[in-house]
Amino acid sequence: MRYCARLFALTAAVLLTFGYAHAQSSALDTVFHQDSLRLLVSRLSADSMQGRLTGTQGNLKAAELIADEFRRIRAKPLASNKGYFMPFTAPTLLGPLASYNVVAALPGKTKPQELVVFCAHYDHIGTASTNPYEFFKGRAKEKGDTIYNGANDNASGVAGMIALARYYALQDNNERTLLFIAFSGEEYGLRGSEAMTATIEQPEQFQAVINIEMIGKGRTEGMQHPMITGDRLSDLRKMLNRRLQLMDSKTFGRNYFVEEQYTEERLFARSDNYPFALMGIPAHTVMAGSPYDRLYHSVQDEVETLNFNMMSRILKAIAISCEPLVNGTATPTRINPRLLED
Ligand SMILES: [Zn+2]
């Protein structure tokens, strides 16, 4: 965060339905297992990544790790990019910096022109010596640690996006094209997503953008329901909750994805969904954490502080609830960009 005979026929149908549901639920349990999520977050937030500040070696190292994951599941690079890398120049306090968004696609089986995006930013705020803001230099030294590991912000979101890519690659039945994007330049002001949206010629192809931020921690110990930022701007939240209730109301209840909290913090405009929303695309952020979390943008945002059981549940909920979006049977309403002007 910047500042998913008649009796015989009946029996066969029941068996088929059960078989399918069973296969799907074991895929959910395997792909979103908390141990594999913990491993991904640990790798992305390791000290060797040096806080993943845009334009640094650590940032590039994280981009390569994400590209390796896309390669392993045989997701397709886009023809306009260099492999999975989409180069762009980020205007920053230190001047223009070269960086990369990491982008992969699972082409749609019957509706390839209709796109659904799952994204998360992988950059973070660096170290006491690389971050250009005096505030962060001082804050790091105070704690006797110099590396902003950014486990919750936003290794958790990136790990979630990668896990969703693994899940849909395994399912191999998406009717729409799924784009998986790890953005850089977010902490410098949504630079990666701005660069990406500047290349979009037909925004109407984009059916929805699910941006994932800070899903490793609840707002309080007891409050583990993720929120959808800008929930009133489209009917995405209702769509997702309706599907969850239909598929597994026992686990998720009726209102699993809650409305945006902390509206004074303008969370909707502070992450990579926003440049897409400005084009009228239903683009929202799924976020579990609080902007007032005392470890947010601190050197103590480390892997040990995350709740992987909760994170696993959130990702299963996204995978289950996004199924109609992925198979092209449901489409959220568009956002009216005029409602976004200050
Ligand atoms: Zn942040």
XYZ file of C-alpha atoms and ligand atoms in Angstrom:
343
model
C 0.000 0.000 0.000
C 1.160 3.419 -0.885
C 1.083 6.186 1.842
C -11.542 -16.096 -6.664
C -32.544 -45.162 -17.484
C -33.444 -41.896 -15.245
C -32.137 -43.213 -11.957
C -28.809 -44.003 -13.552
C -28.536 -40.521 -15.079
C -29.260 -38.957 -11.743
C -26.614 -41.055 -9.983
C -24.065 -40.235 -12.668
C -24.817 -36.513 -12.372
C -24.439 -36.595 -8.608
C -21.129 -38.464 -8.879
C -19.812 -36.048 -11.482
C -20.748 -33.026 -9.413
C -19.208 -34.510 -6.302
C -16.064 -35.548 -8.156
C -15.582 -32.067 -9.555
C -16.167 -30.312 -6.249
C -13.782 -32.699 -4.527
C -10.991 -32.162 -7.058
C -11.458 -28.419 -6.813
C -11.393 -28.323 -3.033
C -8.200 -30.370 -2.865
C -6.579 -27.977 -5.370
C -7.655 -25.071 -3.150
C -6.166 -26.746 -0.071
C -2.896 -27.567 -1.811
C -2.247 -24.329 -3.696
C -3.284 -22.036 -0.867
C -1.701 -24.097 1.903
C -0.266 -21.827 4.543
C 3.191 -23.443 4.317
C 3.593 -22.632 0.630
C 2.345 -19.076 1.239
C 4.807 -18.669 4.099
C 7.629 -19.860 1.862
C 6.738 -17.373 -0.889
C 6.471 -14.457 1.527
C 9.779 -15.452 3.188
C 11.585 -15.481 -0.142
C 10.084 -12.152 -1.255
C 10.788 -10.408 2.038
C 14.247 -11.896 2.663
C 17.023 -9.517 3.752
C 18.749 -10.253 0.415
C 15.930 -8.327 -1.334
C 17.056 -5.220 0.539
C 13.536 -3.848 0.851
C 12.807 -4.062 -2.924
C 13.050 -0.289 -3.493
C 12.220 0.646 -7.110
C 15.373 0.943 -9.212
C 17.634 -1.096 -6.878
C 19.234 -4.539 -7.309
C 16.956 -5.971 -4.614
C 13.913 -4.789 -6.555
C 15.223 -6.479 -9.708
C 15.916 -9.675 -7.763
C 12.300 -9.778 -6.605
C 11.131 -9.213 -10.212
C 13.239 -12.201 -11.333
C 11.792 -14.406 -8.600
C 8.246 -13.536 -9.756
C 9.162 -14.158 -13.433
C 10.566 -17.588 -12.424
C 7.241 -18.449 -10.809
C 5.356 -17.420 -13.983
C 7.762 -19.577 -16.039
C 7.194 -22.627 -13.809
C 3.442 -22.580 -14.447
C 4.000 -21.880 -18.160
C 2.035 -18.634 -18.161
C 2.494 -16.644 -21.378
C 4.491 -13.440 -21.656
C 2.877 -10.568 -23.576
C 4.299 -9.948 -27.067
C 4.807 -6.232 -26.348
C 7.099 -6.946 -23.372
C 10.597 -8.356 -22.880
C 9.641 -11.811 -21.722
C 7.642 -11.304 -18.548
C 9.239 -7.884 -17.982
C 7.490 -4.663 -18.927
C 10.156 -1.950 -18.677
C 9.143 1.547 -17.651
C 10.696 4.676 -16.231
C 9.438 5.809 -12.851
C 9.625 9.500 -11.984
C 10.922 9.584 -8.369
C 12.499 11.878 -5.829
C 15.874 10.582 -7.069
C 15.009 11.407 -10.685
C 13.779 8.972 -13.351
C 14.498 5.325 -12.453
C 14.301 2.252 -14.702
C 12.165 -0.574 -13.347
C 9.901 -3.419 -14.454
C 6.351 -4.590 -14.011
C 6.217 -8.384 -14.236
C 3.294 -9.561 -16.402
C 1.979 -12.986 -17.442
C -1.210 -14.269 -19.072
C -3.327 -17.418 -19.055
C -5.161 -17.019 -22.386
C -8.934 -17.423 -22.262
C -10.387 -20.611 -23.817
C -13.485 -19.054 -25.406
C -13.374 -15.332 -24.527
C -9.704 -14.397 -24.977
C -10.521 -10.731 -25.650
C -12.109 -10.326 -22.221
C -9.508 -9.681 -19.548
C -9.483 -10.159 -15.799
C -6.480 -8.835 -13.862
C -5.032 -10.105 -10.590
C -2.283 -7.794 -9.397
C -0.150 -6.707 -6.452
C 2.822 -4.380 -6.070
C 6.190 -5.960 -5.309
C 8.271 -2.865 -4.650
C 8.756 -1.592 -1.114
C 10.667 1.186 0.607
C 14.256 -0.125 0.663
C 16.712 0.293 3.509
C 17.935 3.094 5.759
C 20.660 3.856 3.240
C 18.688 3.486 -0.030
C 15.409 5.178 0.909
C 15.642 8.848 -0.117
C 13.311 10.125 2.614
C 14.949 11.340 5.843
C 11.943 10.109 7.812
C 12.658 6.471 6.908
C 16.390 6.752 7.559
C 15.682 7.964 11.093
C 12.916 5.458 11.727
C 15.091 2.483 10.714
C 18.027 3.510 12.906
C 15.734 3.910 15.889
C 14.860 0.220 15.738
C 18.423 -1.059 15.233
C 17.429 -2.686 11.938
C 18.103 -1.147 8.565
C 16.020 -3.250 6.143
C 12.371 -2.589 5.379
C 11.413 -6.181 4.496
C 7.788 -5.353 3.664
C 6.393 -8.817 4.424
C 2.801 -7.632 4.751
C 3.313 -4.615 2.433
C 3.280 -6.207 -0.007
C 5.101 -9.565 -0.201
C 1.793 -10.961 1.113
C -0.163 -9.568 -1.866
C 2.424 -10.764 -4.384
C 2.527 -14.251 -2.837
C -1.281 -14.256 -3.087
C -1.211 -13.181 -6.751
C 1.350 -15.923 -7.552
C -0.736 -18.539 -5.715
C -3.826 -17.479 -7.719
C -1.799 -17.813 -10.950
C -0.756 -21.344 -9.877
C -4.361 -22.207 -9.058
C -5.838 -21.027 -12.364
C -2.978 -22.626 -14.351
C -3.796 -25.920 -12.635
C -7.547 -25.559 -13.226
C -6.826 -24.745 -16.868
C -10.462 -23.846 -17.599
C -10.552 -20.030 -17.654
C -12.833 -18.803 -20.438
C -11.552 -15.232 -20.102
C -7.893 -14.255 -20.347
C -6.320 -13.809 -16.924
C -3.499 -11.314 -16.500
C -1.204 -11.555 -13.506
C 0.775 -8.411 -12.808
C 3.361 -7.561 -10.174
C 3.761 -3.790 -10.189
C 6.866 -1.830 -9.298
C 7.015 1.915 -8.521
C 3.916 1.783 -6.319
C 5.519 3.324 -3.255
C 6.768 6.238 -5.383
C 3.160 6.980 -6.402
C 1.587 4.154 -8.459
C 4.246 4.568 -11.173
C 4.106 0.980 -12.509
C 0.331 0.856 -12.830
C 0.296 4.325 -14.421
C 2.843 3.150 -16.999
C 0.772 0.033 -17.679
C -2.594 1.804 -18.030
C -1.020 4.372 -20.366
C -0.625 1.504 -22.879
C -4.290 0.407 -22.702
C -6.166 1.205 -25.922
C -9.437 -0.585 -25.180
C -10.333 -0.270 -21.496
C -13.680 -1.988 -22.228
C -11.755 -5.267 -22.661
C -10.939 -5.174 -18.951
C -13.790 -6.818 -17.043
C -12.307 -6.412 -13.567
C -9.093 -5.735 -11.687
C -8.515 -7.477 -8.344
C -5.569 -5.792 -6.656
C -4.216 -7.467 -3.530
C -2.644 -5.558 -0.657
C -1.549 -6.444 2.849
C -3.478 -9.693 3.327
C -1.153 -11.150 5.973
C -2.721 -9.414 8.927
C -6.207 -8.529 10.120
C -7.159 -5.045 11.248
C -7.221 -6.378 14.799
C -6.675 -9.870 16.127
C -10.411 -10.641 15.840
C -11.195 -8.696 12.672
C -10.049 -10.919 9.824
C -12.586 -10.101 7.139
C -10.863 -8.523 4.140
C -12.340 -5.314 2.777
C -12.926 -4.203 -0.798
C -11.798 -0.615 -1.244
C -14.165 1.695 -3.124
C -16.831 -0.975 -2.743
C -19.665 1.456 -3.558
C -18.255 2.343 -6.967
C -19.201 -0.989 -8.604
C -21.131 -4.126 -7.606
C -18.000 -6.308 -7.405
C -18.216 -6.812 -3.641
C -21.842 -7.977 -3.839
C -20.984 -10.286 -6.728
C -18.142 -11.928 -4.806
C -20.142 -12.297 -1.588
C -23.122 -13.767 -3.446
C -20.916 -16.483 -4.961
C -19.163 -17.244 -1.667
C -22.459 -17.623 0.106
C -23.703 -19.969 -2.613
C -20.568 -22.123 -2.644
C -19.579 -22.225 1.021
C -21.718 -20.191 3.394
C -20.585 -22.363 6.317
C -17.005 -21.173 6.040
C -17.547 -17.655 4.779
C -21.004 -16.501 5.876
C -22.959 -13.878 3.915
C -20.726 -10.905 4.143
C -17.146 -12.147 4.024
C -15.747 -9.267 1.990
C -16.658 -6.180 3.967
C -17.032 -2.590 2.799
C -14.091 -0.187 2.824
C -13.010 0.842 6.312
C -11.048 3.984 7.216
C -12.681 6.036 4.414
C -10.748 9.106 5.625
C -7.565 7.311 4.514
C -8.699 7.200 0.858
C -7.324 3.667 0.452
C -9.050 3.269 -2.926
C -6.825 5.946 -4.461
C -3.637 4.724 -2.795
C -2.949 1.515 -4.647
C -2.568 0.158 -8.182
C -6.292 -0.400 -8.779
C -6.687 3.373 -9.056
C -5.233 4.135 -12.525
C -7.506 1.373 -13.907
C -10.534 2.807 -12.090
C -9.851 6.220 -13.674
C -10.509 4.485 -17.033
C -13.905 3.198 -15.841
C -12.675 -0.329 -15.143
C -14.147 -2.015 -12.032
C -10.799 -2.076 -10.231
C -10.659 -2.573 -6.482
C -8.204 -3.608 -3.796
C -8.719 -6.547 -1.479
C -7.018 -5.609 1.763
C -7.066 -7.129 5.235
C -4.680 -4.906 7.157
C -5.038 -1.471 8.680
C -3.220 1.678 7.505
C -2.789 2.398 11.246
C -0.965 -0.902 11.910
C 2.077 0.050 13.967
C 4.356 -2.148 11.829
C 3.155 -0.580 8.548
C 6.152 1.003 6.787
C 8.409 0.001 9.675
C 11.501 -2.249 9.678
C 9.486 -4.690 11.809
C 7.088 -5.632 8.989
C 8.571 -9.141 8.892
C 7.336 -12.620 7.966
C 7.062 -13.764 11.597
C 4.305 -11.223 12.242
C 1.897 -12.605 9.611
C -1.124 -14.883 10.024
C -0.844 -17.458 7.209
C -3.981 -19.308 8.248
C -5.999 -16.124 7.662
C -4.131 -15.405 4.435
C -4.907 -18.889 3.133
C -8.617 -18.370 3.857
C -8.671 -14.990 2.100
C -7.069 -16.439 -1.032
C -9.467 -19.404 -1.119
C -12.307 -16.899 -0.846
C -10.922 -14.911 -3.784
C -10.478 -18.070 -5.897
C -13.995 -19.370 -5.141
C -15.775 -16.035 -5.490
C -14.004 -15.033 -8.716
C -15.017 -18.227 -10.540
C -17.950 -16.612 -12.465
C -15.653 -13.721 -13.363
C -13.024 -16.139 -14.654
C -15.477 -18.334 -16.573
C -17.197 -15.309 -18.102
C -20.657 -15.747 -16.591
C -20.572 -12.642 -14.397
C -19.296 -9.122 -14.969
C -19.255 -6.286 -12.436
C -20.720 -2.879 -13.282
C -18.296 -0.214 -14.598
C -16.942 2.562 -12.428
C -17.965 6.114 -13.284
C -14.624 7.973 -13.374
C -16.378 11.307 -12.778
C -17.168 10.125 -9.256
C -13.435 9.863 -8.585
C -12.503 13.502 -9.131
C -11.657 15.451 -5.991
Zn 3.546 0.575 1.284
